[in-house]
Coordinates of C-alpha atoms in Angstrom, one line a residue:
Chain C
M309 CA 40.6 -38.7 76.1
A310 CA 43.8 -38.9 74.9
A311 CA 43.9 -41.2 71.8
D312 CA 47.0 -43.1 72.4
A313 CA 46.0 -44.6 76.2
L314 CA 45.7 -48.4 75.6
I315 CA 44.1 -48.5 79.2
E316 CA 42.4 -45.4 81.1
I317 CA 40.4 -46.0 84.3
R318 CA 39.0 -43.2 85.8
D319 CA 37.5 -43.2 89.6
V320 CA 37.0 -46.6 89.9
T321 CA 35.2 -48.3 92.7
K322 CA 33.9 -52.2 93.6
R323 CA 32.0 -52.8 95.9
Y324 CA 31.2 -56.5 97.0
G325 CA 27.8 -56.8 98.8
S326 CA 25.7 -54.0 100.1
G327 CA 24.8 -52.4 103.5
E328 CA 26.7 -53.1 106.7
T329 CA 28.8 -56.0 104.9
A330 CA 29.9 -54.1 101.8
V331 CA 33.1 -55.3 101.1
H332 CA 35.1 -52.3 99.3
A333 CA 37.7 -53.9 97.0
L334 CA 38.5 -51.0 95.0
R335 CA 38.0 -47.2 96.5
G336 CA 38.6 -44.8 93.4
V337 CA 41.4 -46.0 91.4
S338 CA 42.4 -44.1 88.2
L339 CA 45.0 -45.3 86.1
R340 CA 46.4 -44.9 82.3
V341 CA 48.8 -47.3 80.4
E342 CA 49.7 -46.5 77.1
A343 CA 50.7 -49.0 74.4
G344 CA 54.0 -50.7 74.8
E345 CA 54.1 -50.5 78.7
Y346 CA 55.6 -53.3 80.8
V347 CA 53.5 -52.8 84.2
A348 CA 53.6 -54.6 87.6
V349 CA 50.9 -54.3 90.3
M350 CA 51.9 -55.3 93.6
G351 CA 50.3 -55.5 96.6
S352 CA 49.3 -57.8 99.4
S353 CA 46.4 -60.4 99.3
G354 CA 43.3 -58.5 99.9
S355 CA 44.8 -55.4 98.6
G356 CA 42.4 -55.4 95.7
K357 CA 44.8 -55.9 92.7
S358 CA 43.2 -59.2 91.8
T359 CA 40.0 -57.0 91.5
L360 CA 41.6 -54.6 89.5
M361 CA 43.0 -57.1 86.9
N362 CA 39.5 -58.8 86.6
I363 CA 38.2 -55.0 85.8
L364 CA 41.2 -54.2 83.5
G365 CA 40.5 -58.2 81.7
C366 CA 36.5 -57.2 81.3
L367 CA 36.0 -60.4 83.3
D368 CA 34.1 -58.2 86.1
V369 CA 32.1 -54.5 85.6
P370 CA 33.2 -51.6 88.0
S371 CA 30.6 -50.7 90.8
R372 CA 31.2 -46.8 89.7
G373 CA 33.5 -45.4 87.6
E374 CA 34.7 -45.4 83.7
Y375 CA 36.9 -48.1 81.9
W376 CA 38.0 -47.1 78.2
L377 CA 40.0 -49.8 76.7
D378 CA 41.8 -49.0 73.5
G379 CA 39.0 -46.2 72.7
S380 CA 35.9 -48.2 73.9
N381 CA 33.8 -47.6 77.1
V382 CA 33.5 -50.8 78.4
A383 CA 30.6 -50.4 80.7
R384 CA 28.8 -49.7 77.3
L385 CA 29.3 -52.8 75.8
T386 CA 27.1 -55.7 76.0
E387 CA 28.1 -59.2 77.2
D388 CA 28.9 -60.3 74.0
Q389 CA 30.8 -57.5 73.2
Q390 CA 32.6 -57.8 76.0
A391 CA 33.5 -61.0 75.1
L392 CA 34.6 -60.1 72.0
V393 CA 36.9 -57.7 73.7
R394 CA 38.3 -60.5 75.6
G395 CA 39.1 -62.6 72.8
R396 CA 40.5 -60.3 70.4
K397 CA 42.4 -57.4 72.8
I398 CA 43.4 -59.2 76.0
G399 CA 45.4 -62.4 76.6
F400 CA 44.9 -64.3 80.3
I401 CA 47.6 -65.4 81.6
F402 CA 46.5 -67.2 85.2
Q403 CA 48.5 -68.4 88.2
S404 CA 46.8 -71.9 87.9
F405 CA 47.4 -72.1 84.0
N406 CA 43.6 -72.4 83.4
L407 CA 44.2 -75.3 80.7
I408 CA 40.9 -76.9 79.2
P409 CA 41.7 -80.5 80.7
R410 CA 41.7 -83.7 78.4
T411 CA 42.2 -81.3 75.6
T412 CA 45.8 -80.8 73.7
A413 CA 48.0 -78.3 74.0
L414 CA 47.2 -77.4 70.5
A415 CA 43.8 -77.3 70.8
N416 CA 43.9 -75.1 73.7
V417 CA 45.9 -72.8 71.9
E418 CA 43.4 -73.2 69.2
L419 CA 40.2 -72.2 71.4
P420 CA 40.6 -68.4 71.5
L421 CA 40.8 -68.8 67.5
T422 CA 38.0 -70.7 67.3
Y423 CA 35.7 -68.3 69.1
A424 CA 37.1 -65.8 66.7
H425 CA 35.7 -67.6 64.2
L426 CA 38.9 -68.3 62.1
R427 CA 38.9 -71.0 59.8
R428 CA 40.3 -74.7 60.9
T429 CA 43.5 -74.2 58.8
E430 CA 44.2 -70.8 59.7
R431 CA 43.4 -71.7 63.3
R432 CA 45.9 -75.0 63.1
K433 CA 48.7 -73.0 61.8
R434 CA 48.6 -69.9 64.0
A435 CA 48.2 -72.3 66.9
A436 CA 51.1 -73.9 65.7
R437 CA 53.1 -71.0 65.3
A438 CA 52.5 -69.8 68.9
L439 CA 53.3 -72.9 70.4
A440 CA 56.8 -73.0 68.6
L441 CA 57.0 -69.3 69.7
V442 CA 56.9 -70.5 73.4
G443 CA 59.3 -73.8 72.5
L444 CA 56.8 -76.6 72.7
S445 CA 56.0 -77.6 69.3
D446 CA 57.2 -81.3 70.2
R447 CA 54.2 -81.4 73.2
A448 CA 51.5 -80.4 70.7
D449 CA 49.6 -83.2 71.0
H450 CA 50.2 -83.8 74.9
R451 CA 47.4 -83.2 77.5
P452 CA 47.8 -80.4 80.4
N453 CA 48.3 -83.4 82.9
E454 CA 51.4 -84.9 80.7
L455 CA 53.0 -81.5 80.9
S456 CA 55.1 -80.0 83.5
G457 CA 54.0 -76.9 85.4
G458 CA 56.4 -74.7 83.8
Q459 CA 55.4 -76.2 80.2
Q460 CA 51.7 -75.8 81.2
Q461 CA 52.2 -72.0 81.8
R462 CA 54.2 -71.7 78.3
V463 CA 51.1 -73.1 76.7
A464 CA 49.1 -70.6 78.3
I465 CA 51.3 -67.9 77.2
A466 CA 50.9 -69.6 73.7
R467 CA 47.1 -69.4 73.8
A468 CA 47.2 -66.1 75.1
L469 CA 49.5 -64.9 72.2
A470 CA 47.3 -66.5 69.6
T471 CA 44.8 -64.0 69.1
G472 CA 47.6 -61.4 68.7
P473 CA 46.2 -59.2 71.5
R474 CA 47.3 -55.8 72.3
I475 CA 47.5 -56.6 76.1
L476 CA 48.6 -59.4 77.9
L477 CA 47.3 -59.6 81.4
A478 CA 49.1 -62.1 83.9
D479 CA 47.8 -63.1 87.4
E480 CA 50.7 -64.2 89.7
P481 CA 52.2 -66.0 86.5
T482 CA 54.7 -67.4 88.6
G483 CA 53.3 -68.3 91.6
N484 CA 53.0 -72.1 91.1
L485 CA 56.1 -72.4 89.1
D486 CA 59.9 -73.1 90.3
A487 CA 62.5 -71.1 90.1
H488 CA 63.9 -72.3 86.5
S489 CA 60.2 -71.9 84.9
T490 CA 59.8 -68.6 86.5
D491 CA 63.1 -67.4 84.9
E492 CA 62.0 -68.8 81.7
V493 CA 58.2 -67.0 82.1
L494 CA 59.4 -63.8 82.8
G495 CA 62.2 -63.9 80.0
M496 CA 59.3 -64.8 77.9
F497 CA 57.2 -61.7 78.9
D498 CA 60.3 -59.3 78.8
Q499 CA 60.6 -60.6 74.9
L500 CA 57.3 -59.8 74.2
N501 CA 57.2 -56.6 75.6
A502 CA 60.4 -55.6 73.5
D503 CA 58.6 -56.8 70.4
G504 CA 56.0 -54.0 71.5
R505 CA 53.4 -55.9 73.6
T506 CA 51.3 -53.9 76.8
V507 CA 52.1 -56.3 79.6
V508 CA 50.2 -56.3 83.0
V509 CA 51.6 -58.7 85.6
I510 CA 50.2 -59.0 89.0
T511 CA 52.2 -60.2 91.6
H512 CA 53.3 -60.1 95.2
E513 CA 57.0 -61.4 94.3
H514 CA 59.7 -58.6 94.0
D515 CA 61.7 -60.0 91.7
V516 CA 58.7 -60.5 89.3
A517 CA 58.0 -57.0 89.6
A518 CA 61.5 -55.8 89.3
R519 CA 61.3 -57.1 85.6
A520 CA 58.7 -54.4 85.0
R521 CA 59.4 -51.2 83.7
R522 CA 56.4 -49.4 86.0
L523 CA 55.5 -50.5 89.2
I524 CA 51.9 -49.8 90.9
Q525 CA 51.6 -50.9 94.5
V526 CA 47.9 -51.4 95.6
S527 CA 47.0 -51.2 99.3
D528 CA 43.5 -51.4 100.6
G529 CA 41.5 -50.7 97.4
R530 CA 43.9 -47.8 96.4
I531 CA 46.9 -46.8 94.3
V532 CA 49.6 -45.7 97.1
A533 CA 52.4 -45.7 94.7
D534 CA 53.0 -45.3 90.7
E535 CA 56.5 -44.8 89.9
V536 CA 58.8 -45.5 86.5
T537 CA 61.4 -48.1 87.9
R538 CA 63.0 -48.7 84.5
R539 CA 63.5 -47.2 81.0
Chain H
M671 CA 32.8 -71.5 65.9
T672 CA 31.7 -74.1 63.4
P673 CA 29.2 -76.8 64.2
R674 CA 32.1 -79.3 63.2
D675 CA 34.2 -77.7 66.2
L676 CA 31.2 -77.8 68.5
M677 CA 30.5 -81.4 68.0
G678 CA 34.0 -82.1 68.9
A679 CA 34.0 -80.0 72.2
A680 CA 30.8 -81.7 73.1
L681 CA 32.3 -85.0 72.2
R682 CA 34.9 -84.5 74.4
G683 CA 32.8 -83.4 77.4
L684 CA 30.7 -86.4 77.0
S685 CA 33.7 -88.5 76.8
A686 CA 35.1 -87.1 80.0
N687 CA 32.7 -89.1 82.1
K688 CA 32.3 -92.2 80.4
L689 CA 30.3 -94.2 82.8
R690 CA 27.9 -91.3 83.6
S691 CA 27.2 -90.8 80.0
L692 CA 26.7 -94.3 79.1
L693 CA 23.9 -94.4 82.0
T694 CA 22.4 -91.4 81.0
V695 CA 22.5 -92.9 77.3
L696 CA 20.7 -95.9 78.8
G697 CA 18.1 -94.2 80.2
V698 CA 17.1 -92.3 77.3
S699 CA 17.3 -95.4 75.3
I700 CA 15.2 -97.5 77.3
G701 CA 12.5 -95.0 76.8
V702 CA 12.9 -94.7 73.2
G703 CA 13.2 -98.3 72.9
A704 CA 10.0 -98.9 75.2
V705 CA 8.0 -96.5 72.7
I706 CA 9.0 -98.5 70.0
V707 CA 8.6 -101.7 71.1
L708 CA 5.7 -101.5 72.9
V709 CA 3.9 -99.5 70.0
A710 CA 5.0 -102.3 68.2
V711 CA 3.8 -105.3 70.4
G712 CA 0.2 -103.3 70.5
N713 CA 0.1 -103.1 66.7
G714 CA 1.1 -106.6 66.3
S715 CA -1.4 -108.0 68.7
G716 CA -4.1 -105.8 66.4
K717 CA -2.7 -106.9 63.5
A718 CA -2.9 -110.6 64.5
V719 CA -6.7 -110.5 65.3
Q720 CA -7.3 -108.9 62.7
A721 CA -5.9 -111.3 60.1
R722 CA -7.6 -114.2 62.1
L723 CA -11.0 -112.5 61.8
E724 CA -10.1 -111.8 58.0
A725 CA -9.3 -115.5 57.7
M726 CA -12.8 -116.6 59.0
G727 CA -14.5 -114.2 56.3
T728 CA -15.5 -110.6 56.7
N729 CA -18.4 -111.3 54.9
L730 CA -19.8 -114.0 57.3
L731 CA -22.9 -113.9 59.3
T732 CA -23.6 -116.2 62.1
V733 CA -27.0 -116.9 62.9
S734 CA -28.1 -118.2 66.2
T735 CA -31.0 -118.3 68.2
T736 CA -31.7 -117.0 71.9
G737 CA -34.4 -119.4 72.3
G738 CA -37.5 -116.7 72.5
G739 CA -37.0 -116.2 76.4
G740 CA -39.0 -112.8 75.8
G741 CA -42.2 -114.3 75.7
F742 CA -41.7 -116.0 78.9
A743 CA -40.6 -113.2 80.7
R744 CA -44.0 -111.7 80.3
G745 CA -45.6 -114.6 81.7
Q746 CA -47.9 -115.4 78.1
A747 CA -48.8 -118.6 77.3
G748 CA -46.7 -117.3 74.3
P749 CA -44.4 -118.7 72.1
S750 CA -42.6 -121.8 72.9
A751 CA -38.7 -122.2 72.5
Q752 CA -39.2 -124.5 69.7
Q753 CA -41.0 -121.8 67.5
Y754 CA -37.8 -119.7 67.3
S755 CA -35.2 -122.9 66.6
L756 CA -33.6 -122.7 63.5
T757 CA -34.4 -125.5 61.1
L758 CA -32.9 -126.8 57.9
A759 CA -36.0 -125.1 56.2
D760 CA -35.0 -122.0 57.3
A761 CA -31.6 -122.6 55.9
A762 CA -32.9 -123.3 52.6
A763 CA -34.7 -120.2 52.9
L764 CA -32.1 -118.5 53.1
A765 CA -30.4 -119.7 50.6
D766 CA -33.3 -118.8 48.0
D767 CA -31.8 -115.9 45.9
R768 CA -35.4 -114.1 45.4
L769 CA -35.9 -114.1 49.5
A770 CA -32.6 -113.0 50.4
P771 CA -30.3 -111.6 47.4
D772 CA -27.6 -110.6 49.2
V773 CA -27.0 -113.8 50.6
S774 CA -24.2 -116.0 48.6
A775 CA -24.2 -119.3 50.6
V776 CA -25.6 -120.8 53.4
A777 CA -24.8 -123.7 55.7
P778 CA -26.6 -125.1 58.6
V779 CA -24.9 -126.2 61.4
M780 CA -25.1 -128.9 64.1
T781 CA -22.7 -129.6 66.4
S782 CA -22.0 -132.5 68.6
S783 CA -18.7 -134.2 70.2
G784 CA -17.7 -137.9 70.3
T785 CA -14.5 -140.0 70.6
A786 CA -13.0 -141.2 67.4
T787 CA -10.7 -144.5 67.2
S788 CA -8.5 -145.9 64.9
G789 CA -7.1 -149.0 65.3
D790 CA -6.1 -148.8 69.3
T791 CA -5.6 -145.0 69.1
S792 CA -8.9 -143.0 70.4
Y793 CA -9.5 -139.4 70.6
T794 CA -11.9 -137.1 71.9
V795 CA -13.1 -134.6 69.1
N796 CA -13.9 -131.6 70.9
Q797 CA -16.2 -130.3 67.9
V798 CA -17.6 -132.7 65.4
I799 CA -19.6 -130.1 63.0
G800 CA -22.4 -131.6 60.7
T801 CA -23.2 -129.0 57.8
T802 CA -23.4 -129.0 54.1
P803 CA -20.3 -128.5 51.8
E804 CA -21.0 -124.8 51.5
Y805 CA -19.5 -124.3 54.8
M806 CA -16.0 -124.9 53.7
P807 CA -15.6 -122.1 51.5
A808 CA -18.0 -120.1 53.6
T809 CA -15.7 -120.0 56.7
N810 CA -12.5 -120.4 55.0
T811 CA -11.8 -124.1 55.9
P812 CA -10.2 -125.5 53.2
V813 CA -9.6 -129.1 52.9
E814 CA -5.7 -129.7 52.4
L815 CA -5.6 -133.3 51.9
G816 CA -8.1 -135.4 50.2
Q817 CA -11.3 -133.6 49.0
S818 CA -14.5 -132.2 50.7
F819 CA -17.7 -134.0 50.9
T820 CA -20.5 -133.2 48.4
Q821 CA -24.2 -132.2 48.4
Q822 CA -25.0 -135.9 47.3
D823 CA -23.1 -137.2 50.3
V824 CA -25.5 -135.0 52.2
D825 CA -28.1 -136.0 50.1
T826 CA -27.4 -139.6 50.8
S827 CA -25.8 -139.4 54.1
Q828 CA -23.0 -140.8 53.5
R829 CA -20.7 -141.8 56.4
V830 CA -17.6 -139.5 55.3
I831 CA -15.7 -137.3 57.7
L832 CA -13.3 -134.4 57.1
L833 CA -10.8 -134.1 60.1
G834 CA -9.2 -131.2 61.5
Q835 CA -5.2 -130.9 61.6
T836 CA -4.8 -131.9 65.5
A837 CA -7.6 -135.0 65.2
A838 CA -6.0 -136.2 62.0
T839 CA -2.5 -136.2 63.4
E840 CA -3.6 -137.5 67.1
L841 CA -5.3 -140.4 64.9
F842 CA -2.7 -141.2 62.6
T843 CA 0.1 -139.2 63.4
R844 CA 1.0 -138.4 60.1
P845 CA -1.9 -136.5 58.8
A846 CA -1.2 -137.4 55.1
T847 CA -2.0 -140.9 55.8
A848 CA -5.4 -140.4 57.2
V849 CA -7.4 -140.1 53.9
G850 CA -9.2 -143.4 52.8
Q851 CA -8.8 -144.6 56.4
T852 CA -11.6 -146.0 58.3
I853 CA -12.2 -144.5 61.8
K854 CA -15.0 -145.1 64.4
L855 CA -16.9 -141.9 65.6
G856 CA -19.0 -143.3 68.9
A857 CA -20.2 -146.6 67.5
V858 CA -20.6 -145.9 63.9
D859 CA -17.8 -146.2 61.0
F860 CA -16.7 -143.1 58.9
V861 CA -14.2 -142.9 55.9
V862 CA -12.1 -140.0 56.2
R863 CA -12.5 -138.2 52.8
G864 CA -10.2 -135.2 53.8
V865 CA -8.0 -133.3 56.1
L866 CA -8.4 -129.5 56.8
A867 CA -6.0 -127.0 56.4
S868 CA -4.5 -125.6 59.6
K869 CA -6.0 -122.9 61.3
D870 CA -4.7 -120.1 63.7
S871 CA -6.3 -119.8 66.9
T872 CA -9.0 -117.3 67.3
G873 CA -9.5 -117.9 70.8
F874 CA -8.9 -120.0 73.6
S875 CA -9.6 -123.5 71.8
D876 CA -7.7 -125.4 69.3
P877 CA -9.7 -124.9 65.9
N878 CA -8.1 -128.0 64.5
A879 CA -9.5 -130.0 67.2
T880 CA -12.6 -130.8 64.8
A881 CA -14.2 -133.0 62.3
I882 CA -16.7 -132.0 59.7
V883 CA -19.3 -134.7 58.6
P884 CA -22.2 -134.3 56.4
I885 CA -25.2 -132.7 58.4
S886 CA -27.6 -135.4 57.7
T887 CA -25.1 -138.2 58.9
L888 CA -24.6 -136.5 62.0
R889 CA -28.4 -136.4 62.8
A890 CA -28.7 -139.7 61.8
T891 CA -25.9 -141.6 63.7
Q892 CA -24.9 -138.7 66.6
A893 CA -27.1 -135.7 67.3
G894 CA -30.6 -136.6 66.5
Y895 CA -33.2 -134.5 65.1
G896 CA -33.5 -131.5 67.2
P897 CA -32.6 -127.7 66.2
L898 CA -29.9 -126.2 64.3
N899 CA -27.3 -125.0 66.4
Q900 CA -26.6 -122.2 64.0
I901 CA -27.1 -121.1 60.2
V902 CA -23.8 -119.6 58.8
V903 CA -24.4 -117.4 56.2
Q904 CA -22.2 -115.7 53.5
A905 CA -23.2 -112.3 52.2
A906 CA -22.4 -111.7 48.3
D907 CA -19.4 -109.1 49.0
K908 CA -17.9 -107.1 52.0
D909 CA -19.9 -104.2 51.3
R910 CA -23.6 -106.0 51.1
V911 CA -22.9 -107.7 54.8
D912 CA -25.6 -105.0 56.3
T913 CA -28.0 -105.5 53.7
A914 CA -27.7 -109.4 54.0
Q915 CA -28.1 -108.8 57.8
A916 CA -31.4 -107.0 57.4
E917 CA -32.5 -109.9 54.9
V918 CA -31.6 -112.5 57.4
T919 CA -33.5 -110.9 60.4
Q920 CA -36.6 -109.9 58.4
L921 CA -36.8 -113.5 56.6
L922 CA -36.5 -115.2 59.7
T923 CA -38.3 -112.8 61.7
A924 CA -41.3 -113.3 59.2
R925 CA -41.0 -117.4 59.1
H926 CA -41.1 -117.7 62.7
Q927 CA -43.9 -115.0 63.3
V928 CA -42.0 -113.0 65.9
P929 CA -44.2 -110.6 67.6
T930 CA -43.0 -106.9 66.4
D931 CA -43.1 -105.3 69.7
Q932 CA -40.7 -108.3 70.9
T933 CA -36.9 -108.2 70.8
S934 CA -35.5 -110.5 68.2
P935 CA -34.8 -114.0 69.2
F936 CA -32.2 -114.4 67.0
R937 CA -28.6 -113.2 67.1
I938 CA -26.8 -112.5 64.1
A939 CA -22.9 -111.9 64.5
N940 CA -21.3 -109.7 62.0
S941 CA -17.5 -110.6 61.5
A942 CA -17.1 -106.9 60.6
Q943 CA -18.6 -105.7 63.5
I944 CA -16.3 -108.3 65.6
L945 CA -13.3 -107.0 63.5
Q946 CA -14.3 -103.6 64.5
T947 CA -14.5 -103.7 68.0
S948 CA -11.3 -106.0 68.2
Q949 CA -9.7 -103.3 66.2
D950 CA -10.8 -100.7 68.7
T951 CA -9.6 -102.7 71.4
A952 CA -6.3 -102.9 69.6
A953 CA -5.8 -99.3 69.5
T954 CA -7.1 -98.6 73.0
F955 CA -4.4 -101.2 74.1
T956 CA -1.9 -99.4 72.1
A957 CA -2.3 -96.1 73.1
L958 CA -2.2 -97.7 76.9
L959 CA 1.3 -99.3 76.1
A960 CA 2.4 -96.1 74.5
T961 CA 1.5 -93.9 77.3
V962 CA 3.5 -96.1 79.7
A963 CA 6.8 -96.1 77.5
A964 CA 5.9 -92.2 77.0
I965 CA 6.6 -92.1 80.7
S966 CA 9.7 -93.9 81.0
L967 CA 11.2 -91.7 77.9
V968 CA 10.8 -88.4 80.2
V969 CA 12.1 -90.2 82.8
G970 CA 15.1 -90.6 80.7
G971 CA 14.7 -87.0 80.0
I972 CA 15.0 -86.2 83.6
G973 CA 18.2 -88.2 83.7
V974 CA 19.6 -86.3 80.7
T975 CA 18.8 -82.7 82.8
N976 CA 20.0 -84.2 86.2
I977 CA 23.8 -85.2 84.7
M978 CA 23.7 -81.8 82.8
L979 CA 23.2 -79.9 85.8
V980 CA 25.8 -82.2 87.3
T981 CA 28.3 -81.6 84.6
V982 CA 27.6 -77.8 84.4
T983 CA 28.7 -77.1 87.9
E984 CA 31.4 -79.6 87.6
R985 CA 32.9 -77.8 84.6
T986 CA 31.9 -74.1 85.7
R987 CA 35.6 -73.3 85.9
E988 CA 36.1 -74.6 82.1
I989 CA 33.2 -72.3 81.2
G990 CA 35.0 -69.4 82.7
I991 CA 38.2 -70.4 81.2
R992 CA 36.4 -70.3 78.0
K993 CA 34.7 -67.0 78.5
A994 CA 37.7 -65.5 79.3
L995 CA 39.3 -66.6 76.2
G996 CA 36.0 -64.9 74.3
A997 CA 33.3 -67.3 73.9
R998 CA 30.1 -65.9 73.8
R999 CA 27.0 -66.7 75.5
R1000 CA 25.4 -68.4 72.7
T1001 CA 28.6 -70.6 72.3
I1002 CA 28.5 -71.9 75.8
L1003 CA 24.9 -72.5 75.5
G1004 CA 25.2 -74.1 72.0
Q1005 CA 28.2 -76.6 73.3
F1006 CA 25.9 -77.7 76.2
L1007 CA 22.9 -78.2 74.4
I1008 CA 24.3 -80.2 71.8
E1009 CA 26.2 -82.6 74.8
A1010 CA 22.5 -82.6 76.0
T1011 CA 20.9 -83.7 72.7
L1012 CA 23.8 -86.1 71.5
L1013 CA 23.3 -87.9 74.8
S1014 CA 19.5 -88.3 73.8
L1015 CA 20.1 -88.9 70.1
I1016 CA 22.5 -91.6 70.9
G1017 CA 20.3 -93.1 73.6
G1018 CA 17.6 -92.9 71.0
A1019 CA 19.7 -94.3 68.2
V1020 CA 20.4 -97.4 70.4
G1021 CA 16.9 -97.5 71.7
V1022 CA 15.8 -97.8 68.0
A1023 CA 18.7 -100.5 67.2
V1024 CA 17.5 -102.4 70.4
A1025 CA 14.0 -102.0 69.3
L1026 CA 14.8 -103.4 66.1
I1027 CA 16.0 -106.8 67.4
V1028 CA 13.7 -107.1 70.0
T1029 CA 10.9 -106.7 67.5
R1030 CA 11.9 -109.4 65.4
F1031 CA 11.3 -111.9 68.5
Q1032 CA 7.6 -113.0 69.9
L1033 CA 6.9 -111.2 72.8
A1034 CA 4.3 -112.7 75.3
G1035 CA 2.9 -114.5 72.1
V1036 CA 2.7 -111.8 69.9
Q1037 CA 4.6 -111.0 66.8
P1038 CA 5.5 -107.2 67.1
V1039 CA 4.9 -105.3 63.8
L1040 CA 7.1 -102.2 63.8
V1041 CA 5.1 -99.1 63.2
P1042 CA 7.8 -97.0 61.2
S1043 CA 6.4 -93.4 62.0
S1044 CA 7.1 -94.7 66.0
I1045 CA 10.7 -94.6 64.9
G1046 CA 10.8 -91.4 63.6
L1047 CA 8.8 -90.0 66.4
A1048 CA 10.9 -91.8 68.9
L1049 CA 14.2 -90.3 67.4
G1050 CA 12.5 -86.9 67.2
V1051 CA 11.3 -86.8 70.7
S1052 CA 14.4 -87.9 72.2
A1053 CA 16.2 -85.0 70.3
A1054 CA 13.5 -82.6 71.5
V1055 CA 14.1 -84.1 75.2
G1056 CA 17.6 -83.2 74.6
L1057 CA 16.8 -79.7 73.8
F1058 CA 14.3 -79.3 76.3
F1059 CA 15.8 -81.1 79.0
G1060 CA 19.3 -79.6 78.5
S1061 CA 18.2 -76.3 78.0
M1062 CA 18.0 -75.2 81.5
P1063 CA 21.8 -76.8 82.6
A1064 CA 23.0 -74.9 79.4
H1065 CA 21.3 -71.6 80.2
R1066 CA 22.8 -71.3 83.6
A1067 CA 26.2 -72.4 82.3
A1068 CA 25.9 -69.5 79.7
G1069 CA 24.7 -67.4 82.1
L1070 CA 27.2 -67.6 84.5
R1071 CA 29.8 -64.2 84.7
P1072 CA 33.2 -65.2 83.8
I1073 CA 34.7 -63.8 87.2
D1074 CA 32.2 -66.3 88.9
A1075 CA 33.0 -69.1 87.0
L1076 CA 36.9 -68.6 87.1
R1077 CA 36.8 -68.2 90.8
H1078 CA 34.6 -71.5 91.1
E1079 CA 36.9 -74.3 93.0

């Protein structure tokens, strides 16, 4: 195993159900992502790209195959260790933002830091810095329902960045956003990648995928194309 | 995650649906309140009975006769009822220190009833007691106004009377004006020598609707020279009640020549025994009330489970998000357990507060007396209820797989 690979999955399959009714979401996928890459995963709905994202994010485990993340075999980790990996190494950005309702923007950003056992003052400081990074310092005390979609997604990005993860996993991050907010969010991804962070975006929109430097196409549970689109 | 963070998350969770949380809290507080109040009522009624009996005097024996029916039942030409009648001579014998050393005071009692009149006012006295001056201290019946009559009054059959509070009030409106006045009892004039202090009721009859006269006077003017109704015997000490009782039984059995094979025709009521019996009854009563209350506490606990199950289902997505952000199983478990425990602890605190207020008032004629341990117990049980009844929903939440929780709509 090459030490420099941040993500390496080998011949991963994922099957839901069993017997006659089994659904094969992934039928043997191997993939290697180096640190600092900007990867877009494209595919139509039902292609298995969301399953791939869930496995990459340690939200789900493969039925078969290996997943090495930053040098450790995810399948061997306990439930709590997987939680730790999610908290420390991965930042999630979802299509539906997934902010905790009735909780201020700042508290939302603070949450992963809380789970990482940081002290209160340190948490506040880092959360405020992350919010400043996405330009929402003035909305720190707003609750999700008081923010626009674009603002909510920016809070979610701040939350994903708060713990300083090595990987950003974004699942259809612009799916619920207007053109202007889409531009803003994608601009942030560009900037984050330029700063050296690994970004994996799952999308079915070509203009989103075009921002990445590597494009992986998934169809029917297999990788059908994997090309570097931009240097 | 510090306890403070957990607490904050739990409070936010609870305030998300205030009405629902409030109703759940209400369920628990009714349970906790009921436990404390009902135990206090049971305790209070026990204490009240005890206080009344103690006011009567715990070293008191009341001797009466059952009439010696046993002889007749066997169809013998045996002892007549008269043979077992209590007499003044019996009372005198019991008062003899050599014959009954553990007896400190003896008062023969005859009772009658009659209509007392003062001017235009008349009042039917239910219980006119004829006795000796020993009766008042022995039965804890102090004279509040004026003074008691003396042995000399008894010896010379003086027509003096002590009125109970009710009798005095009925006849003179203000008891204080009664002393020294003359009233008629039946056709005979009596001078009011004193007014008795007010007594709490021990039963259904009013203990203040009485009048006390020297026994000799009662016999001469009202009741005739029949047998005594009872003899009141005071033991020298609380601990000598049993020996005193034995002496009384022995003495009376000997004096009336009761055959040894016959059950004693004398009934000796021991106030300590009555006290014990009524305390046992009160304890049973309290336990019964506490059981009923405990059931309502369990029902409140089931309410907590119910609401927490709904909450977990409702917030499945939130649980998924938290897990994606690195929350561990025990963190989620802790959050929901604290929510459940907070619900029942707040309920417990409200219940205690309400109980503290409610027990200040008389309930069903009983002044409740708080049992401090019941407060601690109820609070502890309510916390345990939260932990116990909250653990199932909390485990369900913590056990959710992040991907399933996130996909939940």
